[in-house]
Amino acid sequence: THWFQVIAALDPLGLSPKVMQSNSDFGVASTFSVGAHGWPMPFGPMGSTVRSIRMLLADGSLVTASRTENANLFAAATGGYGLIGLIIDLEVEAVPNQLLKPDFRTLPAADFAAAFTAIANGSTPMAYGRLNIDREGFFDDAMLVTYQPVPGEVPPAIGSGFLSKASRAVFRAQLDNEWVKRRRWGIETGIGAMLAGASSRSSLMNEPVITLDDRDLTRTDILHEYFVAPERFGDFISAAKQIIPGSYQELLNITLRYVAQDPTAMLSYAPNGPRIASVLLFSQEMTARAEADMIRMTQEMIEAVLAIGGSYYLPYRLHATEDQFRRSYPQAAGFAALKRQVDPGLRLRNALWDKYLAGV
């Protein structure tokens, strides 16, 4: 089941998924399994809104797991990358759908964390941020987009609109073009903000990721994601300014999201408090030189984030060192032990297990 199917089912009932990714063409169980999150506030990852799951274990048994029943399996399956069992179904919380109007605010990047956490009290249903990425003003300025309920009839959920499709040309034109990067920032904080109207909550999360798909066969899109405490966000910006512009990589976008503490998942990236998630999208040339540079830059970024008490997101490229993985996810040994208990033959495996967990 994909999120657009869930939206289609809930929307006529006046409901909306409580937490999901900002794109709809992902599976619900996979979203739970990778600990994904999105624009809704002030929640943790999608798993924080899952009440229970049913899983098929490696021995063929069917189990129900929740925070009160088989809690250890639930904690391992939440953000467990499918290594614990095959998820059959989930009981997921929903909220009333709403008509939401955006407000766009620009501010110095140094002030973003305080402004973002100030609205994480449940009064703002959805919010996200962006940073300016052109090299002249790299990460100096921020944009905070907040959504507030407005009166009016909630329209049916829709997919890509004209502005979404038109933005692809500008988005992709940023490659090796600092002028376009500056113009895009100006459009988003200027005319784009003025043209943005009210949308339903479900519509805001009903955009397929393929809208901005890269169609250049010589390049590939690479995502990074880092989680830092709000009070260390300024340190993250400083580190990123030192590392990213000196790389061979082309940064096309950074989106900032609020993630509440996740005390449940064994492989939690926010176990000790709320985090600001920085989602960076790079366009990488598909050459050996670019790949080596991406590995180097990724390891430098992870090391800098670990130094300020943060963590990195696991589902992307396996470029972190084994030591960086263990420091970022200190419960990895307990996760591996439980996995071997329920799957001694290691029937459910993936590249993440093979590189980082098989030897734990």
Tab-separated table of C-alpha atoms in Angstrom:
chain	number	residue	atom	x	y	z
A	1	THR	CA	0.000	0.000	0.000
A	2	HIS	CA	1.323	3.440	-0.985
A	3	TRP	CA	0.575	6.726	0.705
A	4	PHE	CA	-1.443	8.017	-2.256
A	5	GLN	CA	-3.762	5.024	-1.769
A	6	VAL	CA	-4.099	5.841	1.924
A	7	ILE	CA	-4.837	9.487	1.112
A	8	ALA	CA	-7.438	8.416	-1.452
A	9	ALA	CA	-9.121	6.256	1.187
A	10	LEU	CA	-8.980	8.788	4.030
A	11	ASP	CA	-9.728	11.975	2.106
A	12	PRO	CA	-13.469	11.289	1.503
A	13	LEU	CA	-13.753	10.646	5.252
A	14	GLY	CA	-12.300	14.065	6.059
A	15	LEU	CA	-9.143	12.503	7.477
A	16	SER	CA	-5.425	12.801	6.750
A	17	PRO	CA	-2.403	10.707	7.793
A	18	LYS	CA	-0.977	12.081	11.029
A	19	VAL	CA	2.636	11.848	9.825
A	20	MET	CA	3.993	10.895	6.438
A	21	GLN	CA	6.678	11.942	4.016
A	22	SER	CA	6.183	15.091	1.970
A	23	ASN	CA	5.794	12.879	-1.128
A	24	SER	CA	3.052	10.327	-1.633
A	25	ASP	CA	4.636	7.655	-3.822
A	26	PHE	CA	6.197	5.639	-1.000
A	27	GLY	CA	4.943	2.510	0.708
A	28	VAL	CA	3.377	2.844	4.158
A	29	ALA	CA	5.260	-0.111	5.661
A	30	SER	CA	8.498	1.068	4.089
A	31	THR	CA	7.964	4.565	5.487
A	32	PHE	CA	7.561	2.987	8.932
A	33	SER	CA	10.575	0.720	8.381
A	34	VAL	CA	12.968	3.534	7.519
A	35	GLY	CA	11.768	5.872	10.264
A	36	ALA	CA	10.731	8.504	7.745
A	37	HIS	CA	9.285	11.875	8.758
A	38	GLY	CA	7.847	14.944	7.073
A	39	TRP	CA	6.331	18.418	7.461
A	40	PRO	CA	3.664	17.671	10.117
A	41	MET	CA	4.492	19.094	13.539
A	42	PRO	CA	5.304	18.478	16.315
A	43	PHE	CA	5.688	14.714	15.848
A	44	GLY	CA	8.579	12.297	15.649
A	45	PRO	CA	9.012	9.888	12.726
A	46	MET	CA	6.015	8.173	11.170
A	47	GLY	CA	6.437	5.255	13.576
A	48	SER	CA	5.432	7.501	16.457
A	49	THR	CA	1.884	7.480	15.037
A	50	VAL	CA	1.709	3.701	14.502
A	51	ARG	CA	-0.276	1.938	17.231
A	52	SER	CA	0.482	-1.637	16.249
A	53	ILE	CA	1.791	-3.833	13.452
A	54	ARG	CA	1.453	-7.425	12.335
A	55	MET	CA	4.613	-9.086	11.076
A	56	LEU	CA	5.549	-12.396	9.479
A	57	LEU	CA	8.754	-13.534	11.146
A	58	ALA	CA	11.475	-15.569	9.471
A	59	ASP	CA	10.175	-18.814	11.028
A	60	GLY	CA	6.742	-18.285	9.460
A	61	SER	CA	4.958	-17.173	12.625
A	62	LEU	CA	2.623	-14.175	12.559
A	63	VAL	CA	2.966	-11.772	15.489
A	64	THR	CA	1.312	-8.571	16.604
A	65	ALA	CA	3.615	-5.934	18.066
A	66	SER	CA	2.958	-2.602	19.749
A	67	ARG	CA	4.309	-0.533	22.612
A	68	THR	CA	2.557	-2.894	25.035
A	69	GLU	CA	2.612	-6.247	23.185
A	70	ASN	CA	5.928	-7.701	21.981
A	71	ALA	CA	7.323	-4.250	22.646
A	72	ASN	CA	10.888	-5.334	21.876
A	73	LEU	CA	9.890	-6.421	18.375
A	74	PHE	CA	7.968	-3.187	17.838
A	75	ALA	CA	10.989	-1.123	18.916
A	76	ALA	CA	13.255	-3.051	16.564
A	77	ALA	CA	10.846	-2.984	13.608
A	78	THR	CA	10.320	0.783	13.955
A	79	GLY	CA	13.062	2.094	11.720
A	80	GLY	CA	14.383	-1.472	11.458
A	81	TYR	CA	14.727	-1.575	7.665
A	82	GLY	CA	12.737	-4.807	7.270
A	83	LEU	CA	15.297	-6.872	9.157
A	84	ILE	CA	12.946	-8.072	11.912
A	85	GLY	CA	9.961	-9.294	9.912
A	86	LEU	CA	7.703	-8.739	6.924
A	87	ILE	CA	5.026	-6.217	7.834
A	88	ILE	CA	1.537	-7.404	6.928
A	89	ASP	CA	-0.462	-4.429	8.153
A	90	LEU	CA	-0.290	-1.426	10.475
A	91	GLU	CA	-2.750	0.476	12.624
A	92	VAL	CA	-1.899	4.112	11.905
A	93	GLU	CA	-3.293	7.234	13.538
A	94	ALA	CA	-5.031	9.877	11.412
A	95	VAL	CA	-6.192	13.432	12.094
A	96	PRO	CA	-8.975	15.594	10.624
A	97	ASN	CA	-8.091	17.019	7.254
A	98	GLN	CA	-7.732	20.821	7.224
A	99	LEU	CA	-7.600	23.745	4.865
A	100	LEU	CA	-4.179	25.306	5.469
A	101	LYS	CA	-2.710	28.603	4.303
A	102	PRO	CA	1.078	29.080	4.172
A	103	ASP	CA	3.038	31.975	5.581
A	104	PHE	CA	6.564	32.637	4.311
A	105	ARG	CA	9.139	34.309	6.526
A	106	THR	CA	12.774	35.014	5.675
A	107	LEU	CA	15.338	35.395	8.421
A	108	PRO	CA	19.062	34.933	9.074
A	109	ALA	CA	19.971	31.253	9.216
A	110	ALA	CA	21.441	31.848	12.674
A	111	ASP	CA	17.935	32.680	13.935
A	112	PHE	CA	16.139	29.773	12.295
A	113	ALA	CA	16.385	27.191	15.098
A	114	ALA	CA	14.834	29.485	17.692
A	115	ALA	CA	11.992	30.440	15.336
A	116	PHE	CA	11.386	26.809	14.394
A	117	THR	CA	11.267	25.439	17.924
A	118	ALA	CA	9.011	28.317	19.014
A	119	ILE	CA	6.184	26.879	16.893
A	120	ALA	CA	6.699	23.256	17.962
A	121	ASN	CA	3.961	23.440	20.577
A	122	GLY	CA	1.163	21.884	18.586
A	123	SER	CA	-0.352	25.154	17.380
A	124	THR	CA	1.187	24.869	13.897
A	125	PRO	CA	0.026	21.766	11.985
A	126	MET	CA	2.764	21.817	9.356
A	127	ALA	CA	6.017	23.672	8.765
A	128	TYR	CA	9.385	23.396	7.077
A	129	GLY	CA	12.404	25.522	6.288
A	130	ARG	CA	14.916	26.100	3.531
A	131	LEU	CA	18.376	27.663	3.320
A	132	ASN	CA	19.901	29.712	0.530
A	133	ILE	CA	22.410	27.500	-1.322
A	134	ASP	CA	24.211	29.799	-3.756
A	135	ARG	CA	27.921	29.946	-2.931
A	136	GLU	CA	27.996	33.697	-2.409
A	137	GLY	CA	25.454	33.533	0.403
A	138	PHE	CA	25.770	29.832	1.246
A	139	PHE	CA	23.554	28.978	4.228
A	140	ASP	CA	23.414	32.629	5.344
A	141	ASP	CA	19.661	33.101	4.944
A	142	ALA	CA	16.701	30.916	5.827
A	143	MET	CA	13.044	30.693	4.920
A	144	LEU	CA	10.463	29.376	7.386
A	145	VAL	CA	7.167	28.215	5.890
A	146	THR	CA	4.324	27.649	8.344
A	147	TYR	CA	0.787	26.460	7.657
A	148	GLN	CA	-2.208	27.571	9.713
A	149	PRO	CA	-5.851	26.469	9.473
A	150	VAL	CA	-8.215	28.837	7.669
A	151	PRO	CA	-11.993	28.639	7.298
A	152	GLY	CA	-13.436	27.218	4.139
A	153	GLU	CA	-14.417	23.987	2.469
A	154	VAL	CA	-11.627	21.422	2.357
A	155	PRO	CA	-11.162	20.462	-1.318
A	156	PRO	CA	-10.393	16.911	-2.468
A	157	ALA	CA	-6.726	15.951	-2.415
A	158	ILE	CA	-4.946	16.682	-5.681
A	159	GLY	CA	-1.560	15.762	-7.120
A	160	SER	CA	0.882	17.895	-9.055
A	161	GLY	CA	-0.288	21.365	-9.909
A	162	PHE	CA	1.090	23.761	-12.511
A	163	LEU	CA	3.516	25.437	-10.108
A	164	SER	CA	4.911	22.088	-8.974
A	165	LYS	CA	5.606	21.001	-12.524
A	166	ALA	CA	6.944	24.396	-13.602
A	167	SER	CA	9.351	24.448	-10.670
A	168	ARG	CA	11.174	21.405	-12.040
A	169	ALA	CA	12.762	23.405	-14.859
A	170	VAL	CA	14.097	25.996	-12.421
A	171	PHE	CA	15.178	23.327	-9.946
A	172	ARG	CA	17.217	21.404	-12.511
A	173	ALA	CA	18.632	24.549	-14.108
A	174	GLN	CA	20.563	25.185	-10.874
A	175	LEU	CA	23.219	22.687	-11.913
A	176	ASP	CA	26.557	24.539	-12.232
A	177	ASN	CA	24.660	27.825	-12.316
A	178	GLU	CA	24.938	30.123	-9.307
A	179	TRP	CA	22.803	32.773	-11.000
A	180	VAL	CA	19.860	30.351	-11.232
A	181	LYS	CA	20.353	29.339	-7.589
A	182	ARG	CA	20.076	33.002	-6.569
A	183	ARG	CA	17.037	33.492	-8.810
A	184	ARG	CA	15.336	30.409	-7.390
A	185	TRP	CA	15.816	31.741	-3.860
A	186	GLY	CA	14.372	35.058	-4.956
A	187	ILE	CA	11.373	33.373	-6.574
A	188	GLU	CA	10.628	31.172	-3.559
A	189	THR	CA	10.868	34.026	-1.079
A	190	GLY	CA	9.154	36.526	-3.406
A	191	ILE	CA	6.596	35.777	-6.098
A	192	GLY	CA	6.347	32.122	-5.104
A	193	ALA	CA	5.330	33.113	-1.599
A	194	MET	CA	2.776	35.570	-2.958
A	195	LEU	CA	1.208	33.032	-5.331
A	196	ALA	CA	0.921	30.228	-2.781
A	197	GLY	CA	-2.684	29.720	-1.752
A	198	ALA	CA	-4.553	27.542	0.693
A	199	SER	CA	-4.444	23.772	0.260
A	200	SER	CA	-5.803	20.804	2.109
A	201	ARG	CA	-3.444	19.027	4.472
A	202	SER	CA	-3.676	15.863	2.374
A	203	SER	CA	-2.897	17.739	-0.856
A	204	LEU	CA	0.314	19.133	0.635
A	205	MET	CA	1.547	15.571	1.117
A	206	ASN	CA	0.206	14.223	-2.176
A	207	GLU	CA	3.027	15.320	-4.476
A	208	PRO	CA	4.860	12.441	-6.215
A	209	VAL	CA	8.633	12.606	-5.872
A	210	ILE	CA	8.972	11.949	-9.590
A	211	THR	CA	7.859	15.540	-10.234
A	212	LEU	CA	11.450	16.714	-9.700
A	213	ASP	CA	13.056	13.548	-11.087
A	214	ASP	CA	16.511	13.829	-12.657
A	215	ARG	CA	16.419	12.726	-16.298
A	216	ASP	CA	20.155	13.085	-16.929
A	217	LEU	CA	21.658	9.613	-17.363
A	218	THR	CA	25.162	10.924	-16.615
A	219	ARG	CA	24.197	12.102	-13.119
A	220	THR	CA	22.318	10.811	-10.090
A	221	ASP	CA	20.584	12.468	-7.148
A	222	ILE	CA	22.093	11.758	-3.728
A	223	LEU	CA	20.354	12.567	-0.453
A	224	HIS	CA	22.036	13.291	2.865
A	225	GLU	CA	20.200	13.839	6.125
A	226	TYR	CA	21.513	15.007	9.461
A	227	PHE	CA	19.782	15.432	12.824
A	228	VAL	CA	21.039	17.924	15.399
A	229	ALA	CA	19.593	19.420	18.555
A	230	PRO	CA	18.132	22.891	17.899
A	231	GLU	CA	20.741	24.527	20.135
A	232	ARG	CA	23.503	23.020	17.958
A	233	PHE	CA	21.991	24.016	14.613
A	234	GLY	CA	24.358	26.981	14.349
A	235	ASP	CA	27.285	24.579	14.733
A	236	PHE	CA	25.839	22.440	11.947
A	237	ILE	CA	25.652	25.454	9.653
A	238	SER	CA	29.263	26.359	10.434
A	239	ALA	CA	30.441	22.812	9.684
A	240	ALA	CA	28.451	22.617	6.443
A	241	LYS	CA	29.905	25.930	5.280
A	242	GLN	CA	33.402	24.566	5.766
A	243	ILE	CA	32.842	21.182	4.131
A	244	ILE	CA	30.263	21.340	1.329
A	245	PRO	CA	31.503	24.294	-0.805
A	246	GLY	CA	34.976	22.734	-0.918
A	247	SER	CA	33.625	19.506	-2.406
A	248	TYR	CA	33.106	18.541	-6.023
A	249	GLN	CA	29.362	18.124	-5.431
A	250	GLU	CA	26.426	20.242	-6.590
A	251	LEU	CA	23.946	20.985	-3.810
A	252	LEU	CA	20.502	21.700	-5.290
A	253	ASN	CA	18.344	21.921	-2.177
A	254	ILE	CA	18.172	21.722	1.591
A	255	THR	CA	14.899	21.303	3.460
A	256	LEU	CA	14.673	21.672	7.236
A	257	ARG	CA	12.158	19.725	9.308
A	258	TYR	CA	11.304	19.431	12.966
A	259	VAL	CA	11.480	15.943	14.479
A	260	ALA	CA	10.292	15.265	18.018
A	261	GLN	CA	12.162	12.891	20.307
A	262	ASP	CA	11.834	9.218	19.391
A	263	PRO	CA	12.426	7.108	22.518
A	264	THR	CA	10.905	3.957	21.008
A	265	ALA	CA	12.998	2.875	18.017
A	266	MET	CA	16.164	0.946	18.811
A	267	LEU	CA	17.809	2.563	15.798
A	268	SER	CA	16.514	6.021	16.693
A	269	TYR	CA	18.184	9.110	15.278
A	270	ALA	CA	16.526	11.327	17.912
A	271	PRO	CA	16.619	9.284	21.134
A	272	ASN	CA	17.464	12.071	23.563
A	273	GLY	CA	15.404	15.057	22.450
A	274	PRO	CA	13.932	16.923	19.481
A	275	ARG	CA	16.039	17.453	16.399
A	276	ILE	CA	16.188	19.702	13.376
A	277	ALA	CA	16.515	17.472	10.340
A	278	SER	CA	18.527	18.840	7.428
A	279	VAL	CA	17.675	17.057	4.161
A	280	LEU	CA	20.250	17.841	1.479
A	281	LEU	CA	19.881	16.889	-2.178
A	282	PHE	CA	23.045	16.703	-4.272
A	283	SER	CA	23.399	16.062	-7.982
A	284	GLN	CA	26.406	13.787	-8.416
A	285	GLU	CA	28.272	13.117	-11.607
A	286	MET	CA	28.450	9.368	-12.231
A	287	THR	CA	32.228	9.086	-12.355
A	288	ALA	CA	34.833	7.448	-10.116
A	289	ARG	CA	36.184	10.891	-9.214
A	290	ALA	CA	32.792	12.165	-8.093
A	291	GLU	CA	32.049	8.985	-6.152
A	292	ALA	CA	35.344	9.187	-4.240
A	293	ASP	CA	34.683	12.841	-3.464
A	294	MET	CA	31.148	12.055	-2.266
A	295	ILE	CA	32.457	9.391	0.119
A	296	ARG	CA	35.047	11.803	1.510
A	297	MET	CA	32.556	14.634	1.952
A	298	THR	CA	29.937	12.367	3.519
A	299	GLN	CA	32.359	11.049	6.114
A	300	GLU	CA	33.518	14.579	6.931
A	301	MET	CA	29.917	15.749	7.370
A	302	ILE	CA	29.020	12.772	9.571
A	303	GLU	CA	32.084	13.303	11.733
A	304	ALA	CA	31.245	16.973	12.177
A	305	VAL	CA	27.641	16.139	13.108
A	306	LEU	CA	28.723	13.459	15.587
A	307	ALA	CA	31.050	15.990	17.209
A	308	ILE	CA	28.043	18.165	18.090
A	309	GLY	CA	25.916	15.307	19.398
A	310	GLY	CA	23.936	14.690	16.218
A	311	SER	CA	23.305	11.699	13.986
A	312	TYR	CA	22.814	10.851	10.331
A	313	TYR	CA	20.060	9.039	8.435
A	314	LEU	CA	20.719	5.412	7.485
A	315	PRO	CA	18.645	4.761	4.315
A	316	TYR	CA	20.965	6.530	1.922
A	317	ARG	CA	24.416	5.608	0.608
A	318	LEU	CA	26.522	3.319	2.794
A	319	HIS	CA	29.410	5.770	2.974
A	320	ALA	CA	29.689	6.119	6.750
A	321	THR	CA	32.464	4.187	8.406
A	322	GLU	CA	31.566	1.334	10.758
A	323	ASP	CA	32.836	3.402	13.672
A	324	GLN	CA	30.604	6.330	12.669
A	325	PHE	CA	27.607	3.987	12.475
A	326	ARG	CA	28.217	2.615	15.961
A	327	ARG	CA	28.659	6.060	17.482
A	328	SER	CA	25.522	7.383	15.817
A	329	TYR	CA	23.396	4.331	16.737
A	330	PRO	CA	24.627	3.041	20.113
A	331	GLN	CA	21.785	0.482	20.411
A	332	ALA	CA	22.990	-1.314	17.274
A	333	ALA	CA	24.434	-4.244	19.259
A	334	GLY	CA	21.127	-4.841	21.034
A	335	PHE	CA	19.279	-4.605	17.720
A	336	ALA	CA	21.624	-7.152	16.125
A	337	ALA	CA	21.215	-9.540	19.074
A	338	LEU	CA	17.410	-9.386	18.857
A	339	LYS	CA	17.535	-9.864	15.099
A	340	ARG	CA	19.620	-13.032	15.515
A	341	GLN	CA	17.171	-14.260	18.141
A	342	VAL	CA	14.121	-14.004	15.860
A	343	ASP	CA	15.988	-14.782	12.622
A	344	PRO	CA	18.922	-17.084	13.490
A	345	GLY	CA	19.297	-18.146	9.874
A	346	LEU	CA	19.523	-14.515	8.729
A	347	ARG	CA	16.874	-15.016	6.079
A	348	LEU	CA	16.024	-11.292	6.086
A	349	ARG	CA	19.114	-9.336	5.112
A	350	ASN	CA	20.068	-6.198	3.249
A	351	ALA	CA	23.189	-4.166	2.499
A	352	LEU	CA	22.813	-2.207	5.748
A	353	TRP	CA	23.010	-5.440	7.746
A	354	ASP	CA	25.904	-6.810	5.713
A	355	LYS	CA	28.073	-3.716	6.117
A	356	TYR	CA	27.304	-2.450	9.602
A	357	LEU	CA	25.487	-5.090	11.664
A	358	ALA	CA	26.696	-8.533	10.587
A	359	GLY	CA	29.847	-8.173	12.650
A	360	VAL	CA	28.237	-6.553	15.690
